[in-house]
Coordinates of C-alpha atoms in Angstrom, one line a residue:
X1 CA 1.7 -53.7 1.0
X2 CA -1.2 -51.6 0.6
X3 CA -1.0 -49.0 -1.9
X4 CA 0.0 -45.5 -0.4
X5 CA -1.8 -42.0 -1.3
X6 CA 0.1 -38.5 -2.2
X7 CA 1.1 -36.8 1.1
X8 CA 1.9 -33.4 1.1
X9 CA 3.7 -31.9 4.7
X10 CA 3.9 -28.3 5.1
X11 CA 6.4 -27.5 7.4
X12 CA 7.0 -24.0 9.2
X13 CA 10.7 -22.5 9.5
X14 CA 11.7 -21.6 13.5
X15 CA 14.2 -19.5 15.7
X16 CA 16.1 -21.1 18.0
X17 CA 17.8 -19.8 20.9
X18 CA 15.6 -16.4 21.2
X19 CA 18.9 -15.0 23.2
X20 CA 19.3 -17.1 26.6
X21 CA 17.7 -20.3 25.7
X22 CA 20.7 -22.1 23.4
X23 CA 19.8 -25.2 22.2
X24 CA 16.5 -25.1 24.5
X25 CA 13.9 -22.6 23.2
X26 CA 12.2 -21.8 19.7
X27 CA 9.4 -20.7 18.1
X28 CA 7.6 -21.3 14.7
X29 CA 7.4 -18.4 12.4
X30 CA 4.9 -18.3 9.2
X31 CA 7.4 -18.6 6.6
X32 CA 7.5 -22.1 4.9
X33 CA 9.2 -25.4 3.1
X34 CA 6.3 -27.7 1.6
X35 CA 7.0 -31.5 0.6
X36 CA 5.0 -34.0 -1.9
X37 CA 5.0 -37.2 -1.9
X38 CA 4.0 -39.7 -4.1
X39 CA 5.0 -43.8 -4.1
X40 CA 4.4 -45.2 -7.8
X41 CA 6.2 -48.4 -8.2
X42 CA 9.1 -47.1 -10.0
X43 CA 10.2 -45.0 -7.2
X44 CA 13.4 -44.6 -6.1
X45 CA 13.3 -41.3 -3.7
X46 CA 13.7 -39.1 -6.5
X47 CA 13.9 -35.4 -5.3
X48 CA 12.9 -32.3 -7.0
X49 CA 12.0 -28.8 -6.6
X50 CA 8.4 -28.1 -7.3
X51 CA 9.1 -27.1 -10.7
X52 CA 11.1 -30.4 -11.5
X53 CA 14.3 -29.0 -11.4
X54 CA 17.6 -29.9 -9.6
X55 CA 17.8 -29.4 -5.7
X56 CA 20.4 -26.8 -4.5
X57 CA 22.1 -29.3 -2.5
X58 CA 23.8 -33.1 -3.0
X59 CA 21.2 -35.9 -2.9
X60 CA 23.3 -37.2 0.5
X61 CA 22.6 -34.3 1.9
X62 CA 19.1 -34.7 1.9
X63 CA 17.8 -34.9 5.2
X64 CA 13.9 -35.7 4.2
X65 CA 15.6 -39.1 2.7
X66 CA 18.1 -39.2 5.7
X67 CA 15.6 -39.1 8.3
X68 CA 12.7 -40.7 6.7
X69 CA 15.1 -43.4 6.3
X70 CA 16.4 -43.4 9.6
X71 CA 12.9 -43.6 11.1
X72 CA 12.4 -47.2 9.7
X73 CA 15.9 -48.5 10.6
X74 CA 14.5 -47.3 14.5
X75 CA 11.0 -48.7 14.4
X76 CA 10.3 -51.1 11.8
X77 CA 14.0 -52.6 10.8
X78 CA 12.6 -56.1 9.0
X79 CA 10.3 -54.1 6.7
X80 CA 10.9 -53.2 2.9
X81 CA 11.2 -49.1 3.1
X82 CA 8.9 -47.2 0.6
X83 CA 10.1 -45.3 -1.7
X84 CA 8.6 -41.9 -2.8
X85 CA 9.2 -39.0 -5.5
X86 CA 9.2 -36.0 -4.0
X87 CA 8.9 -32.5 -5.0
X88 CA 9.9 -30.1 -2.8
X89 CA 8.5 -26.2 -2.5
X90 CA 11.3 -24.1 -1.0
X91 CA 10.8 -20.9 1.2
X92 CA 13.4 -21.0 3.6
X93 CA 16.8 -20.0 2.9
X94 CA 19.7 -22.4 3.0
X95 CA 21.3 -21.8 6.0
X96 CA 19.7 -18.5 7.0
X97 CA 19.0 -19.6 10.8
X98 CA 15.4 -20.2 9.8
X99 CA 15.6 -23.7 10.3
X100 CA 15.9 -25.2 6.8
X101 CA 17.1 -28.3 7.7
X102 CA 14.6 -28.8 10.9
X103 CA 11.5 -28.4 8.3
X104 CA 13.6 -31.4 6.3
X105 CA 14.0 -33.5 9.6
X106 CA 10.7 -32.8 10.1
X107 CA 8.9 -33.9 7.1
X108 CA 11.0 -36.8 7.0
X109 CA 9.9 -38.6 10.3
X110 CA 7.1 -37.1 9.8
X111 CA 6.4 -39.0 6.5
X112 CA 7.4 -42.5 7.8
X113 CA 5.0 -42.3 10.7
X114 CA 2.2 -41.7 8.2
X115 CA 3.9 -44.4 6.2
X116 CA 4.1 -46.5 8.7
X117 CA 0.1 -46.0 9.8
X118 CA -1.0 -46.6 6.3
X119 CA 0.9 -49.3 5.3
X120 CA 1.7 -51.2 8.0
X121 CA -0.9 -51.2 10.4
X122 CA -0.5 -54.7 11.5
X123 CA 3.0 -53.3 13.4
X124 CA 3.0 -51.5 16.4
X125 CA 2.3 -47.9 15.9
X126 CA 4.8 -45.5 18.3
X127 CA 2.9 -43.3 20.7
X128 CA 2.7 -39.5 19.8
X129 CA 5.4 -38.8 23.1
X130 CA 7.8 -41.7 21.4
X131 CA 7.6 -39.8 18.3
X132 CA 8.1 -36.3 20.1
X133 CA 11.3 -37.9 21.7
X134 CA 12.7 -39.6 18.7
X135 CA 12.2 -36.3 16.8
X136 CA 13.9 -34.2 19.5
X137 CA 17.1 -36.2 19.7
X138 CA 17.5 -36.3 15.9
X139 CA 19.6 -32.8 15.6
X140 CA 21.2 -33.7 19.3
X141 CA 18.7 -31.0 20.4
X142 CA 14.7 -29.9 20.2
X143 CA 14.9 -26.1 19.7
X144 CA 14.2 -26.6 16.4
X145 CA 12.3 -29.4 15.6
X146 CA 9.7 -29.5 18.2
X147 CA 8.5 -26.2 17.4
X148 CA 8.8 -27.0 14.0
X149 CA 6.5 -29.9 14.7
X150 CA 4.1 -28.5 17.6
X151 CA 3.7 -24.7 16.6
X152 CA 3.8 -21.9 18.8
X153 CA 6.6 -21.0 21.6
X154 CA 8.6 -24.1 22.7
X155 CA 10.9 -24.7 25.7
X156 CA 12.1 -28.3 25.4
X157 CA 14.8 -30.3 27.4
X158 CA 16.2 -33.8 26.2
X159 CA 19.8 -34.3 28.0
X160 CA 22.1 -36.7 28.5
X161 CA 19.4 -39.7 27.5
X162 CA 16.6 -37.7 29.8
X163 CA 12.6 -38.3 28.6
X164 CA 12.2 -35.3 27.0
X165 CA 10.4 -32.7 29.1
X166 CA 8.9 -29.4 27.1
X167 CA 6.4 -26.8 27.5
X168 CA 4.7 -24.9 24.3
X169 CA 3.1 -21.4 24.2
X170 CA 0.8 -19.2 21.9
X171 CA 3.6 -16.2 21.4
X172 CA 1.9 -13.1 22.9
X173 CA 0.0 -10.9 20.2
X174 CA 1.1 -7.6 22.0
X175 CA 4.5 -8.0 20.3
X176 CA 5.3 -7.6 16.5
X177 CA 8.1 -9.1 14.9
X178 CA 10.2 -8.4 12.0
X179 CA 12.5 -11.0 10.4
X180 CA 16.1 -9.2 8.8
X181 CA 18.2 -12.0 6.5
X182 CA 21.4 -11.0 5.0
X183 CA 22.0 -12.8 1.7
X184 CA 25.3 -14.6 2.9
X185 CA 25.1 -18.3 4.4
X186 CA 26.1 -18.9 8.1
X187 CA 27.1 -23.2 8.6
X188 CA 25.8 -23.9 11.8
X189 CA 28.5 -26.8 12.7
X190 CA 31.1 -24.1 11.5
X191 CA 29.5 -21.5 13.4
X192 CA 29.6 -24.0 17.1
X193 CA 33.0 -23.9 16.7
X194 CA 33.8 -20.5 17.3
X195 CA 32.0 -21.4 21.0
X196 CA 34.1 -21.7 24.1
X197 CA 34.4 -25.2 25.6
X198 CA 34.2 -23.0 29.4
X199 CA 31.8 -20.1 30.1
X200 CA 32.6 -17.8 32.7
X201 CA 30.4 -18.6 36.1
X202 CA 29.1 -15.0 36.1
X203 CA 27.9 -15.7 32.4
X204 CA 26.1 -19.1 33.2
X205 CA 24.5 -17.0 35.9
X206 CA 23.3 -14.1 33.6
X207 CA 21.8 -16.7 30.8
X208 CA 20.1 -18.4 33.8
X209 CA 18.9 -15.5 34.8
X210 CA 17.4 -13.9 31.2
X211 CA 15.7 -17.9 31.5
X212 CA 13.3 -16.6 34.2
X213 CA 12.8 -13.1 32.0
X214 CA 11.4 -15.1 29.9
X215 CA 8.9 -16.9 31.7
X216 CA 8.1 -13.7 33.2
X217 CA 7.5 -12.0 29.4
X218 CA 4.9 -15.1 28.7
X219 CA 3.3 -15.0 31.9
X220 CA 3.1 -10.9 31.9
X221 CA 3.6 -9.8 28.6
X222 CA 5.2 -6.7 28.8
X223 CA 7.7 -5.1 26.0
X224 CA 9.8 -4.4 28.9
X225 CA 10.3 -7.8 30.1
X226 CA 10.9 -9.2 26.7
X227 CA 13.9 -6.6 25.6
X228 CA 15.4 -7.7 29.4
X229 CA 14.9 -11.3 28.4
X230 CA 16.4 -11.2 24.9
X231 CA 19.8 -10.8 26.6
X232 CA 22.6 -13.9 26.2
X233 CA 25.8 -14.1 27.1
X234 CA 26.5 -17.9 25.8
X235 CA 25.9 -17.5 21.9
X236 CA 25.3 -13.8 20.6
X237 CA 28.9 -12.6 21.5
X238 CA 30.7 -15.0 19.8
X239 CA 28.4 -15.2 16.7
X240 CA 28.0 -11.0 16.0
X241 CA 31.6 -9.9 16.7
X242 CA 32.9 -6.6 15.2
X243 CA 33.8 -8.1 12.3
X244 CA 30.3 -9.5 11.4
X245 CA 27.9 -7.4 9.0
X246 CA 25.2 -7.8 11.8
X247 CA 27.6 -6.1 14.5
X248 CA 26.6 -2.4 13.4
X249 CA 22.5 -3.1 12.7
X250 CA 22.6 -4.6 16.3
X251 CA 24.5 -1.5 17.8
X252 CA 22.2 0.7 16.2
X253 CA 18.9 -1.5 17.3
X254 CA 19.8 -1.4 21.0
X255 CA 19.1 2.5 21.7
X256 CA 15.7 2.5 20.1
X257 CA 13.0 0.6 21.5
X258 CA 13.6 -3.2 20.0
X259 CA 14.4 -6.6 21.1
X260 CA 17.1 -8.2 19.2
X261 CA 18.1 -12.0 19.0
X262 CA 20.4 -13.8 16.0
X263 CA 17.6 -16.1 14.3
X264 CA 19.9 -20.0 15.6
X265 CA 23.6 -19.5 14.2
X266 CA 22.3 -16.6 12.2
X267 CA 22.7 -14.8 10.0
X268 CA 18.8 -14.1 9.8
X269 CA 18.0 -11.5 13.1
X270 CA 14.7 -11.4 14.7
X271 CA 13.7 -8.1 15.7
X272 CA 10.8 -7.4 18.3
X273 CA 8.5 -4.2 19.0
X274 CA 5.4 -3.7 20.5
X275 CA 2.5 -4.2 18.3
X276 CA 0.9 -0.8 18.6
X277 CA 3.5 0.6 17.9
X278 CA 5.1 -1.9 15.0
X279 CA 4.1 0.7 11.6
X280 CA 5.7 3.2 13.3
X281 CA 8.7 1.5 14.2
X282 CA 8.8 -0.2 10.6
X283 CA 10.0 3.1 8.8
X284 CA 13.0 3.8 11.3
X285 CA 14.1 -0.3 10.9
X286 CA 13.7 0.0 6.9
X287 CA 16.0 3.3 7.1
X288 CA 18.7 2.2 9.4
X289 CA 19.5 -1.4 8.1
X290 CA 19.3 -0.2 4.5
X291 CA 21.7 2.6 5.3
X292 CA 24.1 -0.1 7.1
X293 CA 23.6 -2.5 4.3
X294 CA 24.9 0.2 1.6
X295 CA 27.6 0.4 2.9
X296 CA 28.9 -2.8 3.3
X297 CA 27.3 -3.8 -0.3
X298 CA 25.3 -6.9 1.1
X299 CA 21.8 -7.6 -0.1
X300 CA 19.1 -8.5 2.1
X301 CA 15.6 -9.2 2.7
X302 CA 13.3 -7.7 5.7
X303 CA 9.6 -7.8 6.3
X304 CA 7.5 -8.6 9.1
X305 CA 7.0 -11.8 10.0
X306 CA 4.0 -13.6 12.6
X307 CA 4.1 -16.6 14.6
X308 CA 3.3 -19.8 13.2
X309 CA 0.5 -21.6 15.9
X310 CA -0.4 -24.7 13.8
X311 CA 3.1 -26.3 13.3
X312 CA 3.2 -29.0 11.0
X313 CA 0.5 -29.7 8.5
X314 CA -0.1 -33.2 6.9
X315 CA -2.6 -34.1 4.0
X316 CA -3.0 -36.9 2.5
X317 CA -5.3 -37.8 -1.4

């Protein structure tokens, strides 16, 4: 086997959902998780953060390992798997919304297809919409790997053993964002659970509905069209209930002039102006949440935020 150089992957964090789309749409924000890896004999997928010190979570539960691993048992089963050392540079928050473990996912199929090119070329190498497809069905779902992996906007369909079928899109620059994350942890697979098994017809309807808002924001990019298309009736209700410490920010958001969506599960909540208008808008956000916040003693972090355009960023040395 050939001898393998360091590889760094720079992985952007993503909300999924944006309102209506659940477990369809995301988009890349510029907030990061960055990955290192290097193969020296003695390897033995050692896992660090940057400084050398102890991950925040059980080495079983990491998914760079999980899926890097995985991507071999799928494409290249006979081979020896390389082993790395990894150090790992962490800007996402553990289950914050952001999606922490998509960037993980990510940089771990990521990896073996680089792998795979550089040390064995003599196999057959998957094709780029192979790769797109084995990375979508990983999580069960592509809103937040694909725009993890692509960049940009993404609207992304893989169903029921279906090719994958997705569009992507540069997020309009007429809109500012702002990104609003509580410091308490939301579990995704605890948070599916509170989710009906049955929607109502007339809620189907209004999600489907909010769908074509959406295509109708991109295509015209008006404030107006956005704040219509933020709207869901399949996720939102049953993730910010009364008793959630987002319930009274989002109540207080909807008479001024933002757009609102929970960041995935949550708790992280994107919040959406118009550009010209995003400094002014800035001071009235900063002044409501912390007065909310106060009160309910629960730390946070807000700042604005932009779309991420490049998606993921591999280099190799």
């Amino acid at each position: 086997m050939p001898s393998i150089p360091k590889i760094t992957i720079k992985v952007p964090g993503t909300s999924a959902n944006l309102g209506p789309g659940f477990d369809l749409m995301g988009m890349a924000l510029k907030i990061y998780n960055q990955f290192e890896f290097q193969f020296p004999s003695q390897a033995n997928f050692q896992s660090t953060n940057h400084k050398g010190e102890s991950l925040p979570f059980a080495p079983e539960d990491d998914l760079v390992q999980v899926a890097y691993q995985s991507y071999f048992r799928a494409f290249l089963p006979e081979v020896e798997i390389p082993k790395y050392v990894c150090k790992m540079w962490i800007g996402l928050p553990l289950k914050g919304g952001l999606g922490s473990s998509a960037s993980a996912i990510v940089a771990g199929l990521s990896l073996a297809r680089r792998v795979h090119t550089l040390a064995f070329s003599n196999e057959r190498q998957i094709t780029d919409s192979e790769f797109l497809q084995f990375l979508a069905e990983w999580e069960g779902h592509p809103d937040n790997t694909l725009p993890a992996y692509l960049g940009g906007f993404v609207f992304a369909t893989s169903c029921q053993g279906e090719p994958l079928r997705y569009f992507r899109k540069k997020f309009p620059a007429s809109i500012a964002l702002f990104l609003l994350t509580p410091e308490y942890t939301v579990s995704t697979e605890e948070s599916r659970k509170t989710l009906p098994g049955l929607y109502p017809t007339k809620d189907v309807i209004f999600n489907l509905s909010r769908l074509g808002s959406w295509l109708y924001f991109l295509e015209k990019r008006r404030f107006s069209d956005l704040k219509n298309a933020l709207q869901d009736k399949l996720h939102t209700p049953y993730r910010i209930t009364e008793s959630s410490p987002l319930f009274q920010i989002t109540e207080k958001l909807d008479p001024h002039k933002f757009g609102h969506c929970l960041s995935g599960s949550g708790p992280s909540l994107l919040i959406f102006t118009e550009r010209k208008n995003a400094d002014k808008y800035k001071s009235i956000l900063e002044n409501l949440i912390a007065e909310e916040f106060k009160k309910q003693n629960i730390p946070y972090q807000f700042k604005r935020i932009q779309t991420d355009h490049l998606g993921t960023i591999i280099k190799q040395s």
